[in-house]
Amino acid sequence: MAQRYRAAILSAEAVPFAKVGGLGDVIGALSRAVADLGCSVAVFLPRYADLQIPPDCELELVAKVDVPVGGEDQTGMIYRLRNPAHPPHYHHFFIGNETYFGRPGIYTDPATGEPFRDNDARFAFFSRACLEAMRATAFVPDVIHANDHQTALVPAYLRTLYAEDAFFQMTASILSIHNLGYQGVYPREAMKTAGFPERFFYPLSPFEFWGKMNFLKAGIQFADRLTTVSERYAEEIQSGEEFGFGLQGVLNARRADLTGILNGIDVNIWNPRTDRAIAARFDADSLDNKGTCKSALLDEVGLPGKPDQPLIGMISRLVEQKGFDLIEAAAPRLLELPARWIVLGSGDARYESFLRATAARYKNRFVFRSGYDEPLAHRIEAGADFFLMPSRYEPSGLNQMMSMRYGTIPVVRETGGLADTVTPFGPGERATGTGILFGPYSAEALLGAVGDAVSLYGEPAALLRARRNGMALDFSWASAARKYVQLYRQANSARRMGSGFNRWLENVERGVEPGPSQPARGWEPPGYP
Ligand code: ADP
């Protein structure tokens, strides 16, 4: 039998082991979907102190590797997951190190809510340890798929410190950007921490960003192919500062290599027919049971009485990106509408206190649950009539897809993946429309959209139509996984053809000022043929 194509997928999160937001969902489901296409897949994750290991699984220590961090060797303990339920070509490796991962929390200290001060060292260590782990376990990857800034140094390592390494000679790299708002920007000393020589750092070098080191920029410069999580977001991030956060130029220069692939959702976990977290299971033909879920949810969160009003749900990280400043601005008028609200989330103290105050003031119609609560998230998806996502930007967004699957109508701002997944439901669009969209990032536009939702609730036939339209859509990962595998192969071709970065490295090694950093393809440093 021909050897399977081998993909190493590197991430700081993956369900069910560790999740902060959408990245965890995406890597958990995508990696399995790629394995289901026949590839041999190895997922690499840090072994966090609060890692969730499912029952019937265990971790086995398979190797120890030395990883230089700031010039000193640190030990990476390589664990392999034994999961009897997984096919034999679907692997998980965890990198352990007491100093970096022997504490609670993934990116931030749960005690303070602040990012760990050594995140540069933690994720530089993890990135390089993944490469060493592949060697130690003899997993020779055809492609390494890095995700977000935490693993974005891997493409850079491959084309610099590991450029001559025979083990990775055939290995192509892909970087997926799940949210450009997070780039991993650190003081320039992080170059040394990550093990890169000083001479790689000069104005406009692949590593440099306004005098600091930028992990994501390095990945964007060195990866053979780039992806992001929706087509609309792929356009937006090249278009200007608003979405590009300073990397729009770098992305625009690599636009030929940048593809938007819309995320899917795990349709086994998010399935109203089988979901054990909800009060009653349902599908498009048994939406009465969705009513049971709504009543149970209202009871659970203590919203009294039974006025027949729409229930609007939100589940979100409480950060500016998600539009909470708009909700704050519109709150007094929003809360006049005949609707009730349940918001689940955790994050910035500013929004926590706003939501707490709103809940205290509008006791009979607004509930805020602070914290991270997966089962409650399922019950909100099942019990709410509408799901609100007024995001300033949204690379893909998952909750609007989960909502549609549960017959819950999304009310979203028309940006990124929200624009790519929700079609407007209005007069003339009743056959296909699935939700309510608004354009301008303004309190007025938000109010208008929520007002439309309340009106739609008053038209039972139209409401049912919109619910069913959404429930009929396919958000499974299979088609996205095929696109990724296609791209992996393209990255291998690009790798075989060689890239401008081989020359970039040669020039830096010779002490020649290579000039401003440019994309891999077709670029010659000034003064060189
Ligand atoms: P992001 O990755 O920006 O947070 P996404 O919509 O892509 O946004 O994914 C968010 C994921 O995290 C969804 O699965 C959502 O249900 C989940 N989530 C966010 N906050 C909470 C919370 N407080 N409790 C439970 N699940 C949450």
PDB file of N, CA and C and ligand atoms in Angstrom, residues 19-23 25-26 179 263 270 315-317 321-322 344-346 369 371-374 377 381 389 394-400 402, ligand 1:
ATOM      1  N   LYS A  19      -9.532  24.371  25.040  1.00  0.00           N
ATOM      2  CA  LYS A  19     -10.263  25.305  24.177  1.00  0.00           C
ATOM      3  C   LYS A  19     -10.481  26.633  24.869  1.00  0.00           C
ATOM      4  N   VAL A  20     -10.177  27.712  24.159  1.00  0.00           N
ATOM      5  CA  VAL A  20     -10.510  29.048  24.624  1.00  0.00           C
ATOM      6  C   VAL A  20     -11.617  29.622  23.744  1.00  0.00           C
ATOM      7  N   GLY A  21     -11.513  29.377  22.447  1.00  0.00           N
ATOM      8  CA  GLY A  21     -12.512  29.903  21.504  1.00  0.00           C
ATOM      9  C   GLY A  21     -12.582  29.026  20.273  1.00  0.00           C
ATOM     10  N   GLY A  22     -12.896  29.646  19.153  1.00  0.00           N
ATOM     11  CA  GLY A  22     -13.145  28.899  17.925  1.00  0.00           C
ATOM     12  C   GLY A  22     -11.967  28.061  17.453  1.00  0.00           C
ATOM     13  N   LEU A  23     -10.739  28.520  17.704  1.00  0.00           N
ATOM     14  CA  LEU A  23      -9.565  27.756  17.264  1.00  0.00           C
ATOM     15  C   LEU A  23      -9.628  26.311  17.766  1.00  0.00           C
ATOM     16  N   ASP A  25     -12.298  24.494  18.531  1.00  0.00           N
ATOM     17  CA  ASP A  25     -13.314  23.759  17.762  1.00  0.00           C
ATOM     18  C   ASP A  25     -12.762  23.377  16.395  1.00  0.00           C
ATOM     19  N   VAL A  26     -12.128  24.349  15.752  1.00  0.00           N
ATOM     20  CA  VAL A  26     -11.678  24.159  14.372  1.00  0.00           C
ATOM     21  C   VAL A  26     -10.628  23.056  14.289  1.00  0.00           C
ATOM     22  N   ASN A 179      -7.458  34.598  13.409  1.00  0.00           N
ATOM     23  CA  ASN A 179      -7.868  35.927  13.867  1.00  0.00           C
ATOM     24  C   ASN A 179      -6.657  36.849  13.809  1.00  0.00           C
ATOM     25  N   ASN A 263     -14.713  27.879   7.734  1.00  0.00           N
ATOM     26  CA  ASN A 263     -14.778  26.834   8.755  1.00  0.00           C
ATOM     27  C   ASN A 263     -16.080  26.054   8.672  1.00  0.00           C
ATOM     28  N   TRP A 270     -22.591  19.220  17.642  1.00  0.00           N
ATOM     29  CA  TRP A 270     -23.659  20.219  17.549  1.00  0.00           C
ATOM     30  C   TRP A 270     -24.797  19.654  16.701  1.00  0.00           C
ATOM     31  N   ILE A 315     -23.423  33.978  23.074  1.00  0.00           N
ATOM     32  CA  ILE A 315     -22.364  33.206  23.747  1.00  0.00           C
ATOM     33  C   ILE A 315     -21.070  33.738  23.170  1.00  0.00           C
ATOM     34  N   SER A 316     -20.219  34.281  24.023  1.00  0.00           N
ATOM     35  CA  SER A 316     -19.087  34.974  23.407  1.00  0.00           C
ATOM     36  C   SER A 316     -17.962  35.243  24.385  1.00  0.00           C
ATOM     37  N   ARG A 317     -16.768  35.342  23.850  1.00  0.00           N
ATOM     38  CA  ARG A 317     -15.708  35.979  24.609  1.00  0.00           C
ATOM     39  C   ARG A 317     -16.106  37.450  24.732  1.00  0.00           C
ATOM     40  N   GLN A 321     -13.896  43.076  19.955  1.00  0.00           N
ATOM     41  CA  GLN A 321     -14.180  42.515  18.629  1.00  0.00           C
ATOM     42  C   GLN A 321     -15.634  42.087  18.470  1.00  0.00           C
ATOM     43  N   LYS A 322     -16.232  41.613  19.542  1.00  0.00           N
ATOM     44  CA  LYS A 322     -17.545  40.972  19.444  1.00  0.00           C
ATOM     45  C   LYS A 322     -18.713  41.949  19.490  1.00  0.00           C
ATOM     46  N   LEU A 344     -24.135  34.601  27.713  1.00  0.00           N
ATOM     47  CA  LEU A 344     -23.117  33.790  28.392  1.00  0.00           C
ATOM     48  C   LEU A 344     -21.753  34.217  27.889  1.00  0.00           C
ATOM     49  N   GLY A 345     -20.857  34.536  28.807  1.00  0.00           N
ATOM     50  CA  GLY A 345     -19.530  34.910  28.335  1.00  0.00           C
ATOM     51  C   GLY A 345     -18.580  35.231  29.455  1.00  0.00           C
ATOM     52  N   SER A 346     -17.300  35.317  29.088  1.00  0.00           N
ATOM     53  CA  SER A 346     -16.311  35.800  30.044  1.00  0.00           C
ATOM     54  C   SER A 346     -15.262  36.574  29.265  1.00  0.00           C
ATOM     55  N   ARG A 369     -24.806  35.307  32.354  1.00  0.00           N
ATOM     56  CA  ARG A 369     -24.068  34.238  33.024  1.00  0.00           C
ATOM     57  C   ARG A 369     -22.596  34.421  32.710  1.00  0.00           C
ATOM     58  N   GLY A 371     -18.712  33.386  32.771  1.00  0.00           N
ATOM     59  CA  GLY A 371     -17.928  32.154  32.848  1.00  0.00           C
ATOM     60  C   GLY A 371     -17.975  31.393  31.546  1.00  0.00           C
ATOM     61  N   TYR A 372     -17.342  30.232  31.575  1.00  0.00           N
ATOM     62  CA  TYR A 372     -17.281  29.375  30.399  1.00  0.00           C
ATOM     63  C   TYR A 372     -18.087  28.127  30.707  1.00  0.00           C
ATOM     64  N   ASP A 373     -19.122  27.850  29.955  1.00  0.00           N
ATOM     65  CA  ASP A 373     -20.039  26.767  30.300  1.00  0.00           C
ATOM     66  C   ASP A 373     -20.553  26.102  29.022  1.00  0.00           C
ATOM     67  N   GLU A 374     -19.895  25.019  28.671  1.00  0.00           N
ATOM     68  CA  GLU A 374     -20.208  24.333  27.411  1.00  0.00           C
ATOM     69  C   GLU A 374     -21.653  23.785  27.368  1.00  0.00           C
ATOM     70  N   ALA A 377     -24.015  26.483  26.847  1.00  0.00           N
ATOM     71  CA  ALA A 377     -23.925  26.975  25.459  1.00  0.00           C
ATOM     72  C   ALA A 377     -24.854  26.148  24.562  1.00  0.00           C
ATOM     73  N   GLU A 381     -28.143  27.588  22.497  1.00  0.00           N
ATOM     74  CA  GLU A 381     -28.346  27.384  21.051  1.00  0.00           C
ATOM     75  C   GLU A 381     -29.704  26.742  20.787  1.00  0.00           C
ATOM     76  N   MET A 389     -24.878  38.383  16.979  1.00  0.00           N
ATOM     77  CA  MET A 389     -23.420  38.544  16.818  1.00  0.00           C
ATOM     78  C   MET A 389     -23.141  39.870  16.102  1.00  0.00           C
ATOM     79  N   GLU A 394     -15.238  39.510  12.156  1.00  0.00           N
ATOM     80  CA  GLU A 394     -15.450  38.107  12.535  1.00  0.00           C
ATOM     81  C   GLU A 394     -14.838  37.206  11.460  1.00  0.00           C
ATOM     82  N   PRO A 395     -13.644  36.667  11.751  1.00  0.00           N
ATOM     83  CA  PRO A 395     -12.946  35.879  10.721  1.00  0.00           C
ATOM     84  C   PRO A 395     -13.833  34.794  10.112  1.00  0.00           C
ATOM     85  N   SER A 396     -14.428  33.970  10.957  1.00  0.00           N
ATOM     86  CA  SER A 396     -15.381  32.973  10.467  1.00  0.00           C
ATOM     87  C   SER A 396     -16.635  33.050  11.326  1.00  0.00           C
ATOM     88  N   GLY A 397     -16.444  32.869  12.626  1.00  0.00           N
ATOM     89  CA  GLY A 397     -17.593  32.763  13.515  1.00  0.00           C
ATOM     90  C   GLY A 397     -18.134  31.352  13.416  1.00  0.00           C
ATOM     91  N   LEU A 398     -18.420  30.762  14.534  1.00  0.00           N
ATOM     92  CA  LEU A 398     -18.984  29.412  14.548  1.00  0.00           C
ATOM     93  C   LEU A 398     -20.401  29.430  15.076  1.00  0.00           C
ATOM     94  N   ASN A 399     -20.648  30.340  16.019  1.00  0.00           N
ATOM     95  CA  ASN A 399     -21.948  30.299  16.690  1.00  0.00           C
ATOM     96  C   ASN A 399     -23.123  30.549  15.751  1.00  0.00           C
ATOM     97  N   GLN A 400     -22.903  31.334  14.699  1.00  0.00           N
ATOM     98  CA  GLN A 400     -24.034  31.542  13.786  1.00  0.00           C
ATOM     99  C   GLN A 400     -24.372  30.253  13.050  1.00  0.00           C
ATOM    100  N   MET A 402     -23.753  27.114  14.334  1.00  0.00           N
ATOM    101  CA  MET A 402     -24.391  26.263  15.346  1.00  0.00           C
ATOM    102  C   MET A 402     -25.848  26.691  15.512  1.00  0.00           C
TER     103      MET A 402
HETATM  104  P1  ADP B   1     -13.905  33.160  18.755  1.00  0.00           P
HETATM  105  O1  ADP B   1     -12.996  32.075  18.280  1.00  0.00           O
HETATM  106  O2  ADP B   1     -13.512  34.526  18.272  1.00  0.00           O
HETATM  107  O3  ADP B   1     -14.107  33.146  20.233  1.00  0.00           O
HETATM  108  P2  ADP B   1     -16.028  31.724  17.347  1.00  0.00           P
HETATM  109  O4  ADP B   1     -17.467  32.059  17.094  1.00  0.00           O
HETATM  110  O5  ADP B   1     -15.222  31.327  16.162  1.00  0.00           O
HETATM  111  O6  ADP B   1     -15.367  32.927  18.120  1.00  0.00           O
HETATM  112  O7  ADP B   1     -15.972  30.498  18.371  1.00  0.00           O
HETATM  113  C1  ADP B   1     -16.359  30.628  19.690  1.00  0.00           C
HETATM  114  C2  ADP B   1     -16.550  29.253  20.300  1.00  0.00           C
HETATM  115  O8  ADP B   1     -16.374  29.336  21.709  1.00  0.00           O
HETATM  116  C3  ADP B   1     -17.932  28.705  20.098  1.00  0.00           C
HETATM  117  O9  ADP B   1     -17.880  27.308  20.092  1.00  0.00           O
HETATM  118  C4  ADP B   1     -18.658  29.221  21.351  1.00  0.00           C
HETATM  119  O10 ADP B   1     -19.814  28.483  21.646  1.00  0.00           O
HETATM  120  C5  ADP B   1     -17.599  29.050  22.392  1.00  0.00           C
HETATM  121  N1  ADP B   1     -17.715  29.923  23.548  1.00  0.00           N
HETATM  122  C6  ADP B   1     -17.334  31.217  23.659  1.00  0.00           C
HETATM  123  N2  ADP B   1     -17.565  31.688  24.893  1.00  0.00           N
HETATM  124  C7  ADP B   1     -18.119  30.671  25.601  1.00  0.00           C
HETATM  125  C8  ADP B   1     -18.592  30.528  26.943  1.00  0.00           C
HETATM  126  N3  ADP B   1     -18.537  31.530  27.810  1.00  0.00           N
HETATM  127  N4  ADP B   1     -19.088  29.326  27.336  1.00  0.00           N
HETATM  128  C9  ADP B   1     -19.140  28.295  26.449  1.00  0.00           C
HETATM  129  N5  ADP B   1     -18.724  28.371  25.179  1.00  0.00           N
HETATM  130  C10 ADP B   1     -18.205  29.540  24.744  1.00  0.00           C
END
